[in-house]
Amino acid sequence: MSGSTPELEQELDGESLLKASERRFERAVGVSFALSFLATIGLGVVYWQGGQTQIEGALLFVALGGIGFGIVAWGKYLVPQGPYVQEREELQSTESEREAFVESFERGNKLIQRRSFLAKLLGASVAAFGVITLFPFIRSLGPQPKKMLYVTNWKKGSALVKSDGTKVHSTDLEVGGVLTVFPEGHAGGAISQSILIRPSFEDIVTKPGRDTWGPQGYLAYSKVCTHAGCPVGLYQELTQQLLCPCHQSLFDVMTGANPVFGPAPRPLPQLPLEIDSQGYLRAQAGFDEPIGPGFWERA
Amino acid sequence: MNYKPIDWVDERLGTAKFTRKSLNKIFPDHWSFMLGEIAMYSFFILLATGVFLTFFFVPSSADTVYHGSYAPMDGHVVSQAYASTLNLSFSVRAGLVMRQMHHWAANVFIAAIVVHLLRVFFTGAFRKPREINWLVGSLLLMMAIFEGFLGYSLPDDLISGTGIRIAYSITLSIPVVGSYLASFLFGGQFPGNTIIPRFYTIHILLIPALMAGLLGAHLAIMWHQKHTQYKGKGKTEKNVVGIAMWPAYAMQAGGFFFLTASVLAALGGLVQINPIWLYGPYIPYKVSYAVQPDWYMGWLDGALRLFPSWEITGFGHMIPTVFFPAVLLPGVTFGLLMAWPWIERIFTKDTAAHNLLDNPRDNPWRTSIGVGVMAFYMVLFFASSTDVLANTFEVSLNFVLWAFRVLVFVIPPVAALVAHKLAVEAGSVQSAGRPRKAMVVSRSKEGEYTTEESDPRPELEFKRHAMHGDIAQSLPEESRLHGEAIEAADDGEDYAFSGSSIAAVLAEEIGERPSGGSGVYEVPRGAPGSGGGMFSPRGPSQSKEVSDSEDEK
């Protein structure tokens, strides 16, 4: 191309237009960096003055965003964008390269296999070392479960106590009342936590064989959900149901905390209660089954 | 410029040879390729803010009496973990910003990984030779979810404590080894007092180290294999078309880190997240209403709510109900996810290597399966709010639960069917995704201008240049060719495309045209300075026939 062709004129025209747009971007990038600088100064001042979460967040936004916007705009509008083409090199090795690799590898293999007894001995000692050193990393971490999942701190005669450790008296709850209770000496225990409910003043029999478990209308169930172990914390007096707020299992209080809705598979274990001569509530015995979610060994 | 340091390093490491190649590396440019970048930058922010938090957090469940600047909790007996989290939020300068940035970055991190995974899935980027990176990425996602759970469990607040209790039950539910695993992990029975320090070590050391290693491998493999690209004019299976590493890509990517950081800082400073002082400390017999985990655990929580109360007993053993939604489901999920490249190959019998990406509509089956699976997990996600939905819309919990139990089977196939139909329809529409027709302006001998549509569009040519190495030395001059006439090509082996819009077509062509005019101009869609244009570097706007014919299959 030579001489004053229309094409060249257009090109020159384009150049000057481009220059104008470049200047615009230069200005934007400059403003962006300057804003960032000012915000950073501000950030320092705010920090120096004792800090304020929202202002810090806003100033960090401007400080980091100014740098980010400036660099991106610079890299996008003020440097060549191509597009350029690059050939992909062949990823795969050639046939002969692979053969050469196998050859080298085999040569080494042969050198080792020449003393195969030593190699086997080495393998045995490394394997033994690996297995034995694994034990501290797994076995030392905790005790074997053994009977851990089967027992709680509830025993024959355990007095029921509130979370502050005071004993529960038979006059403590009105009808519709509810209380989280623990065996005496274990207030706050995660495993023994039970929920004491008083749906009426009369003795309640929830299931056959539980004739004496609900004296004077008091019922106690394990508070650990049989689904995933959350505390079954919400008592709905109107429907006589206990609700687990984690996954919405519902248990029917009057029929032995049978699950009536949701994912819980089993009733909450019931604690057999008695009222001693002074009117305090006690457990006749511990739970007659493991509390909480299922596990492999549980039949 | 002083090159002394470069010489110094090069004499010792010989870096100039291969770093020069890296500087000239070409990266395809598309917005969807930045999703993985968001994830990576969030990871960096997590490391930085996380280090800050470790200076103040005390990983201990030992009791202490809180005396600090948060008055409502003053005098309460809480764990040291909870007290130190309150302290670093309220008594350490910039502490709350850092903590909230950390939490937000974790949420954004996992979200970006998931969206990045969807992009890779729907465009078929996992196909040979990139199956290894698909596996590495899937592992990173699993670890990120696990890491996130451990992280929000550390403050020992009421909600996270309940979450740990559920995690204990889930561990317990694993057949054969469950009770041993749970006991070893918790150092005995729940809650014990070893779980916070152990979670802490796993959270700040073990998993971050593994993730950093995997992330390095993920990037190294991507670098070595070169990035995939969308179909488009001039793009083939054997080349990469895009911007150069230095400086354009480096600047855009580096700047994008700051942009990601700035958004996370704004969230961290202005949008409250995980206000543990409102939840209160974890007390095993207390529980709050509407217990929900962070968003990326939502699908598991939803599955736990929806799965029926089935428990299998026999031969003196039990498979607890939570095993199915909380162990089996994630196991199958990630198993199938990682196996997908091989599963797809069973049906497609496609063993070729692919560097050109599919448009989702090119592959209706894959797209519909992806949409169906996505719908399944989204239903599970929303199912983690059954109680909130029942309250908000004042319907019975029973209705909401059963609605979700039905929807989880109905919505996925319907979504898949709709996606399949849409993909097939879009594929059959001739003009879908094609560039607009070119408008050719001709000038007659008399000076009269006429405009007509030209289909196919006037042939676009590449400006060829003799090149040395990967990119011509003269890139700056030829990079902006707005409004420039195309020159005859010389026969260099490598070539670079000319700029983003072509204003004039070769003079030879003029004579052949019946108009007999002295010039044929294409309307410059991207007028100088306006960006975009016929051969936009930003997207798959090219016609399909051209790209297909250039695929060297």
CSV table of N, CA, C and O in Angstrom, one decimal, chain A residues 146-239:
chain,number,residue,atom,x,y,z
A,146,LYS,N,-16.4,-50.3,72.9
A,146,LYS,CA,-16.8,-51.2,73.9
A,146,LYS,C,-18.3,-51.0,74.3
A,146,LYS,O,-19.2,-51.0,73.4
A,147,LYS,N,-18.6,-50.7,75.6
A,147,LYS,CA,-20.0,-50.5,76.0
A,147,LYS,C,-20.4,-49.1,76.0
A,147,LYS,O,-21.5,-48.7,76.4
A,148,MET,N,-19.5,-48.2,75.5
A,148,MET,CA,-19.7,-46.8,75.6
A,148,MET,C,-21.1,-46.3,75.0
A,148,MET,O,-21.7,-45.5,75.6
A,149,LEU,N,-21.5,-47.0,73.9
A,149,LEU,CA,-22.7,-46.5,73.3
A,149,LEU,C,-23.9,-47.1,73.9
A,149,LEU,O,-25.1,-46.8,73.5
A,150,TYR,N,-23.7,-48.1,74.9
A,150,TYR,CA,-24.9,-48.8,75.4
A,150,TYR,C,-25.3,-48.2,76.8
A,150,TYR,O,-26.4,-48.4,77.2
A,151,VAL,N,-24.4,-47.5,77.4
A,151,VAL,CA,-24.7,-47.0,78.8
A,151,VAL,C,-24.8,-45.5,78.9
A,151,VAL,O,-24.1,-44.8,78.1
A,152,THR,N,-25.6,-45.0,79.9
A,152,THR,CA,-25.6,-43.6,80.2
A,152,THR,C,-25.3,-43.6,81.7
A,152,THR,O,-25.0,-44.6,82.4
A,153,ASN,N,-25.3,-42.4,82.3
A,153,ASN,CA,-25.1,-42.2,83.7
A,153,ASN,C,-26.3,-42.5,84.6
A,153,ASN,O,-26.2,-42.4,85.8
A,154,TRP,N,-27.4,-42.8,83.9
A,154,TRP,CA,-28.6,-43.1,84.7
A,154,TRP,C,-28.5,-44.5,85.3
A,154,TRP,O,-28.2,-45.5,84.7
A,155,LYS,N,-28.7,-44.6,86.6
A,155,LYS,CA,-28.6,-45.8,87.4
A,155,LYS,C,-29.9,-46.0,88.2
A,155,LYS,O,-30.7,-45.0,88.4
A,156,LYS,N,-30.0,-47.1,88.8
A,156,LYS,CA,-31.2,-47.3,89.7
A,156,LYS,C,-31.1,-46.3,90.8
A,156,LYS,O,-30.0,-46.2,91.5
A,157,GLY,N,-32.1,-45.5,91.0
A,157,GLY,CA,-32.2,-44.6,92.1
A,157,GLY,C,-31.5,-43.2,91.8
A,157,GLY,O,-31.6,-42.4,92.7
A,158,SER,N,-31.0,-43.0,90.6
A,158,SER,CA,-30.5,-41.7,90.3
A,158,SER,C,-31.5,-40.6,90.5
A,158,SER,O,-32.6,-40.7,89.9
A,159,ALA,N,-31.2,-39.6,91.3
A,159,ALA,CA,-32.2,-38.5,91.4
A,159,ALA,C,-32.1,-37.6,90.1
A,159,ALA,O,-31.1,-37.5,89.5
A,160,LEU,N,-33.3,-37.1,89.7
A,160,LEU,CA,-33.3,-36.2,88.6
A,160,LEU,C,-32.9,-34.8,89.0
A,160,LEU,O,-33.5,-34.3,90.0
A,161,VAL,N,-32.0,-34.2,88.3
A,161,VAL,CA,-31.6,-32.8,88.6
A,161,VAL,C,-31.7,-32.0,87.4
A,161,VAL,O,-31.7,-32.4,86.2
A,162,LYS,N,-31.9,-30.7,87.7
A,162,LYS,CA,-31.9,-29.7,86.6
A,162,LYS,C,-30.5,-29.4,86.1
A,162,LYS,O,-29.5,-29.8,86.7
A,163,SER,N,-30.4,-28.5,85.1
A,163,SER,CA,-29.1,-28.2,84.6
A,163,SER,C,-28.2,-27.5,85.6
A,163,SER,O,-27.0,-27.5,85.5
A,164,ASP,N,-28.8,-26.9,86.6
A,164,ASP,CA,-28.0,-26.2,87.6
A,164,ASP,C,-27.7,-27.2,88.8
A,164,ASP,O,-27.1,-26.8,89.8
A,165,GLY,N,-28.1,-28.4,88.7
A,165,GLY,CA,-27.7,-29.4,89.7
A,165,GLY,C,-28.7,-29.6,90.8
A,165,GLY,O,-28.6,-30.5,91.6
A,166,THR,N,-29.8,-28.8,90.8
A,166,THR,CA,-30.8,-29.0,91.9
A,166,THR,C,-31.8,-30.1,91.6
A,166,THR,O,-32.1,-30.3,90.4
A,167,LYS,N,-32.2,-30.8,92.6
A,167,LYS,CA,-33.1,-31.9,92.5
A,167,LYS,C,-34.5,-31.5,92.0
A,167,LYS,O,-35.0,-30.4,92.4
A,168,VAL,N,-35.1,-32.4,91.3
A,168,VAL,CA,-36.5,-32.1,90.8
A,168,VAL,C,-37.5,-32.7,91.7
A,168,VAL,O,-37.5,-33.9,92.1
A,169,HIS,N,-38.4,-31.8,92.2
A,169,HIS,CA,-39.5,-32.3,93.2
A,169,HIS,C,-40.8,-32.5,92.4
A,169,HIS,O,-41.0,-31.9,91.3
A,170,SER,N,-41.6,-33.4,92.9
A,170,SER,CA,-42.8,-33.7,92.2
A,170,SER,C,-43.8,-32.5,92.1
A,170,SER,O,-44.8,-32.6,91.3
A,171,THR,N,-43.5,-31.5,92.8
A,171,THR,CA,-44.4,-30.3,92.7
A,171,THR,C,-43.8,-29.3,91.7
A,171,THR,O,-44.4,-28.2,91.6
A,172,ASP,N,-42.7,-29.6,91.1
A,172,ASP,CA,-42.0,-28.6,90.3
A,172,ASP,C,-42.7,-28.2,89.0
A,172,ASP,O,-42.7,-27.1,88.5
A,173,LEU,N,-43.4,-29.2,88.4
A,173,LEU,CA,-44.0,-29.0,87.1
A,173,LEU,C,-45.5,-29.0,87.2
A,173,LEU,O,-46.1,-29.8,87.9
A,174,GLU,N,-46.1,-28.0,86.5
A,174,GLU,CA,-47.5,-28.0,86.3
A,174,GLU,C,-47.8,-28.9,85.1
A,174,GLU,O,-46.9,-29.3,84.4
A,175,VAL,N,-49.1,-29.1,84.8
A,175,VAL,CA,-49.5,-29.9,83.6
A,175,VAL,C,-49.1,-29.0,82.4
A,175,VAL,O,-49.3,-27.8,82.4
A,176,GLY,N,-48.4,-29.7,81.5
A,176,GLY,CA,-47.9,-29.0,80.3
A,176,GLY,C,-46.5,-28.5,80.5
A,176,GLY,O,-45.9,-28.0,79.6
A,177,GLY,N,-46.0,-28.7,81.7
A,177,GLY,CA,-44.6,-28.3,81.9
A,177,GLY,C,-43.6,-29.2,81.3
A,177,GLY,O,-43.9,-30.4,81.1
A,178,VAL,N,-42.4,-28.7,81.1
A,178,VAL,CA,-41.4,-29.5,80.5
A,178,VAL,C,-40.0,-29.0,81.1
A,178,VAL,O,-39.8,-27.8,81.4
A,179,LEU,N,-39.1,-29.9,81.2
A,179,LEU,CA,-37.8,-29.6,81.9
A,179,LEU,C,-36.7,-30.6,81.4
A,179,LEU,O,-37.0,-31.8,81.2
A,180,THR,N,-35.5,-30.1,81.2
A,180,THR,CA,-34.4,-30.9,80.8
A,180,THR,C,-33.8,-31.4,82.1
A,180,THR,O,-33.4,-30.6,82.9
A,181,VAL,N,-33.6,-32.8,82.2
A,181,VAL,CA,-33.1,-33.3,83.5
A,181,VAL,C,-31.9,-34.2,83.2
A,181,VAL,O,-31.7,-34.7,82.1
A,182,PHE,N,-31.1,-34.4,84.3
A,182,PHE,CA,-29.9,-35.2,84.2
A,182,PHE,C,-29.8,-36.0,85.5
A,182,PHE,O,-30.5,-35.7,86.5
A,183,PRO,N,-29.0,-37.1,85.5
A,183,PRO,CA,-28.8,-37.9,86.7
A,183,PRO,C,-28.0,-37.1,87.6
A,183,PRO,O,-27.1,-36.3,87.2
A,184,GLU,N,-28.2,-37.2,88.9
A,184,GLU,CA,-27.5,-36.4,89.9
A,184,GLU,C,-26.0,-36.6,89.8
A,184,GLU,O,-25.5,-37.7,89.6
A,185,GLY,N,-25.3,-35.5,89.8
A,185,GLY,CA,-23.8,-35.6,89.7
A,185,GLY,C,-23.4,-35.5,88.2
A,185,GLY,O,-22.2,-35.4,87.9
A,186,HIS,N,-24.3,-35.4,87.3
A,186,HIS,CA,-23.9,-35.3,85.9
A,186,HIS,C,-24.7,-34.2,85.2
A,186,HIS,O,-25.1,-34.4,84.0
A,187,ALA,N,-25.0,-33.2,85.9
A,187,ALA,CA,-25.8,-32.1,85.3
A,187,ALA,C,-25.1,-31.6,84.0
A,187,ALA,O,-23.9,-31.4,84.0
A,188,GLY,N,-25.9,-31.4,82.9
A,188,GLY,CA,-25.3,-30.9,81.7
A,188,GLY,C,-24.8,-31.9,80.8
A,188,GLY,O,-24.3,-31.6,79.7
A,189,GLY,N,-24.9,-33.2,81.2
A,189,GLY,CA,-24.3,-34.3,80.4
A,189,GLY,C,-24.9,-34.4,79.0
A,189,GLY,O,-26.2,-34.4,78.9
A,190,ALA,N,-24.1,-34.6,78.0
A,190,ALA,CA,-24.7,-34.7,76.6
A,190,ALA,C,-25.4,-36.0,76.3
A,190,ALA,O,-26.3,-36.0,75.6
A,191,ILE,N,-24.9,-37.0,77.0
A,191,ILE,CA,-25.5,-38.4,76.7
A,191,ILE,C,-26.7,-38.7,77.5
A,191,ILE,O,-27.6,-39.3,77.1
A,192,SER,N,-26.6,-38.3,78.8
A,192,SER,CA,-27.7,-38.6,79.8
A,192,SER,C,-28.8,-37.6,79.7
A,192,SER,O,-29.9,-37.9,80.3
A,193,GLN,N,-28.7,-36.6,79.0
A,193,GLN,CA,-29.8,-35.5,79.0
A,193,GLN,C,-31.1,-36.2,78.6
A,193,GLN,O,-31.2,-37.0,77.7
A,194,SER,N,-32.1,-35.8,79.4
A,194,SER,CA,-33.4,-36.4,79.2
A,194,SER,C,-34.4,-35.3,79.3
A,194,SER,O,-34.2,-34.2,79.9
A,195,ILE,N,-35.6,-35.5,78.8
A,195,ILE,CA,-36.6,-34.5,78.9
A,195,ILE,C,-37.8,-35.0,79.7
A,195,ILE,O,-38.3,-36.1,79.5
A,196,LEU,N,-38.1,-34.2,80.7
A,196,LEU,CA,-39.2,-34.5,81.7
A,196,LEU,C,-40.4,-33.7,81.3
A,196,LEU,O,-40.4,-32.5,81.2
A,197,ILE,N,-41.5,-34.4,81.1
A,197,ILE,CA,-42.8,-33.8,80.7
A,197,ILE,C,-43.9,-34.2,81.7
A,197,ILE,O,-43.9,-35.3,82.2
A,198,ARG,N,-44.8,-33.3,81.9
A,198,ARG,CA,-45.9,-33.6,82.7
A,198,ARG,C,-47.2,-33.4,82.0
A,198,ARG,O,-47.8,-32.3,82.1
A,199,PRO,N,-47.7,-34.3,81.3
A,199,PRO,CA,-48.9,-34.1,80.5
A,199,PRO,C,-50.2,-34.1,81.3
A,199,PRO,O,-51.3,-33.7,80.9
A,200,SER,N,-50.2,-34.7,82.6
A,200,SER,CA,-51.4,-34.7,83.4
A,200,SER,C,-50.9,-35.0,84.9
A,200,SER,O,-49.8,-35.1,85.1
A,201,PHE,N,-51.9,-35.1,85.8
A,201,PHE,CA,-51.6,-35.4,87.2
A,201,PHE,C,-51.7,-36.9,87.4
A,201,PHE,O,-51.3,-37.3,88.5
A,202,GLU,N,-52.4,-37.6,86.5
A,202,GLU,CA,-52.6,-39.0,86.7
A,202,GLU,C,-51.4,-39.8,86.3
A,202,GLU,O,-50.6,-39.4,85.4
A,203,ASP,N,-51.2,-41.0,86.8
A,203,ASP,CA,-50.2,-41.9,86.4
A,203,ASP,C,-50.4,-42.2,84.9
A,203,ASP,O,-51.6,-42.4,84.5
A,204,ILE,N,-49.3,-42.3,84.1
A,204,ILE,CA,-49.5,-42.6,82.7
A,204,ILE,C,-48.8,-43.9,82.3
A,204,ILE,O,-47.6,-44.1,82.7
A,205,VAL,N,-49.5,-44.7,81.6
A,205,VAL,CA,-48.9,-45.9,81.1
A,205,VAL,C,-48.7,-45.7,79.6
A,205,VAL,O,-49.7,-45.6,78.8
A,206,THR,N,-47.5,-45.6,79.1
A,206,THR,CA,-47.3,-45.4,77.7
A,206,THR,C,-47.3,-46.6,76.8
A,206,THR,O,-47.7,-46.6,75.7
A,207,LYS,N,-46.9,-47.7,77.4
A,207,LYS,CA,-46.8,-49.0,76.7
A,207,LYS,C,-47.0,-50.1,77.7
A,207,LYS,O,-46.7,-49.9,78.8
A,208,PRO,N,-47.4,-51.3,77.2
A,208,PRO,CA,-47.5,-52.4,78.1
A,208,PRO,C,-46.2,-52.7,78.7
A,208,PRO,O,-45.2,-52.6,78.0
A,209,GLY,N,-46.2,-53.0,80.0
A,209,GLY,CA,-44.9,-53.3,80.7
A,209,GLY,C,-44.3,-52.1,81.3
A,209,GLY,O,-43.3,-52.2,82.0
A,210,ARG,N,-44.9,-50.9,81.0
A,210,ARG,CA,-44.3,-49.7,81.6
A,210,ARG,C,-45.4,-49.1,82.6
A,210,ARG,O,-45.5,-47.9,82.7
A,211,ASP,N,-46.0,-50.0,83.4
A,211,ASP,CA,-47.1,-49.7,84.2
A,211,ASP,C,-46.7,-48.6,85.3
A,211,ASP,O,-47.5,-47.7,85.6
A,212,THR,N,-45.5,-48.7,85.8
A,212,THR,CA,-45.2,-47.8,86.9
A,212,THR,C,-44.2,-46.7,86.5
A,212,THR,O,-43.7,-46.0,87.3
A,213,TRP,N,-44.0,-46.5,85.2
A,213,TRP,CA,-42.9,-45.6,84.7
A,213,TRP,C,-43.3,-44.2,84.7
A,213,TRP,O,-42.5,-43.3,84.6
A,214,GLY,N,-44.6,-43.9,84.8
A,214,GLY,CA,-45.1,-42.5,84.7
A,214,GLY,C,-45.9,-42.0,85.9
A,214,GLY,O,-47.0,-41.7,85.8
A,215,PRO,N,-45.3,-42.0,87.1
A,215,PRO,CA,-46.0,-41.7,88.3
A,215,PRO,C,-46.5,-40.2,88.3
A,215,PRO,O,-45.7,-39.3,87.8
A,216,GLN,N,-47.7,-40.0,88.7
A,216,GLN,CA,-48.3,-38.6,88.8
A,216,GLN,C,-48.2,-37.8,87.5
A,216,GLN,O,-48.0,-36.6,87.5
A,217,GLY,N,-48.3,-38.6,86.4
A,217,GLY,CA,-48.3,-37.9,85.1
A,217,GLY,C,-46.9,-37.4,84.7
A,217,GLY,O,-46.8,-36.7,83.7
A,218,TYR,N,-45.8,-37.8,85.3
A,218,TYR,CA,-44.5,-37.5,84.9
A,218,TYR,C,-43.9,-38.5,83.9
A,218,TYR,O,-44.0,-39.7,84.2
A,219,LEU,N,-43.4,-38.0,82.8
A,219,LEU,CA,-42.8,-38.9,81.8
A,219,LEU,C,-41.4,-38.4,81.5
A,219,LEU,O,-41.2,-37.2,81.4
A,220,ALA,N,-40.4,-39.3,81.4
A,220,ALA,CA,-39.1,-38.8,81.0
A,220,ALA,C,-38.6,-39.7,79.8
A,220,ALA,O,-38.7,-40.9,79.8
A,221,TYR,N,-38.0,-39.0,78.8
A,221,TYR,CA,-37.5,-39.7,77.7
A,221,TYR,C,-36.0,-39.1,77.5
A,221,TYR,O,-35.7,-38.0,77.8
A,222,SER,N,-35.3,-40.0,76.8
A,222,SER,CA,-33.9,-39.5,76.4
A,222,SER,C,-34.1,-38.3,75.5
A,222,SER,O,-35.0,-38.4,74.6
A,223,LYS,N,-33.3,-37.3,75.7
A,223,LYS,CA,-33.5,-36.1,74.8
A,223,LYS,C,-32.7,-36.2,73.5
A,223,LYS,O,-32.7,-35.2,72.7
A,224,VAL,N,-31.9,-37.3,73.4
A,224,VAL,CA,-31.1,-37.4,72.2
A,224,VAL,C,-31.9,-38.1,71.1
A,224,VAL,O,-32.4,-39.2,71.2
A,225,CYS,N,-32.1,-37.4,70.0
A,225,CYS,CA,-32.9,-37.9,68.9
A,225,CYS,C,-32.3,-39.2,68.3
A,225,CYS,O,-31.1,-39.3,68.2
A,226,THR,N,-33.2,-40.1,68.0
A,226,THR,CA,-32.8,-41.4,67.5
A,226,THR,C,-32.4,-41.3,66.0
A,226,THR,O,-31.9,-42.3,65.4
A,227,HIS,N,-32.5,-40.1,65.4
A,227,HIS,CA,-32.2,-40.0,64.0
A,227,HIS,C,-30.7,-39.6,63.9
A,227,HIS,O,-29.9,-40.4,63.5
A,228,ALA,N,-30.4,-38.3,64.2
A,228,ALA,CA,-29.0,-37.8,64.1
A,228,ALA,C,-28.5,-37.3,65.4
A,228,ALA,O,-27.4,-36.7,65.4
A,229,GLY,N,-29.2,-37.4,66.5
A,229,GLY,CA,-28.6,-37.1,67.8
A,229,GLY,C,-28.8,-35.7,68.3
A,229,GLY,O,-28.3,-35.3,69.3
A,230,CYS,N,-29.6,-34.9,67.6
A,230,CYS,CA,-29.9,-33.5,68.1
A,230,CYS,C,-30.8,-33.6,69.3
A,230,CYS,O,-31.5,-34.6,69.5
A,231,PRO,N,-30.7,-32.6,70.2
A,231,PRO,CA,-31.6,-32.6,71.3
A,231,PRO,C,-33.1,-32.3,70.9
A,231,PRO,O,-33.3,-31.4,70.1
A,232,VAL,N,-34.0,-33.2,71.3
A,232,VAL,CA,-35.4,-33.1,70.9
A,232,VAL,C,-36.0,-32.1,71.9
A,232,VAL,O,-36.5,-32.4,72.9
A,233,GLY,N,-35.9,-30.8,71.5
A,233,GLY,CA,-36.1,-29.7,72.4
A,233,GLY,C,-37.4,-29.1,72.5
A,233,GLY,O,-37.7,-28.3,73.4
A,234,LEU,N,-38.3,-29.3,71.5
A,234,LEU,CA,-39.5,-28.6,71.4
A,234,LEU,C,-40.7,-29.4,71.8
A,234,LEU,O,-41.0,-30.5,71.1
A,235,TYR,N,-41.5,-29.0,72.8
A,235,TYR,CA,-42.6,-29.8,73.3
A,235,TYR,C,-43.9,-29.0,72.8
A,235,TYR,O,-44.0,-27.9,73.2
A,236,GLN,N,-44.7,-29.7,72.0
A,236,GLN,CA,-45.9,-29.1,71.6
A,236,GLN,C,-47.1,-29.6,72.5
A,236,GLN,O,-47.5,-30.8,72.3
A,237,GLU,N,-47.5,-28.8,73.4
A,237,GLU,CA,-48.5,-29.3,74.4
A,237,GLU,C,-49.8,-29.7,73.8
A,237,GLU,O,-50.4,-30.7,74.2
A,238,LEU,N,-50.2,-29.0,72.8
A,238,LEU,CA,-51.5,-29.2,72.2
A,238,LEU,C,-51.7,-30.6,71.6
A,238,LEU,O,-52.7,-31.3,71.8
A,239,THR,N,-50.6,-31.0,70.9
A,239,THR,CA,-50.7,-32.3,70.2
A,239,THR,C,-49.9,-33.4,71.0
A,239,THR,O,-49.9,-34.5,70.6
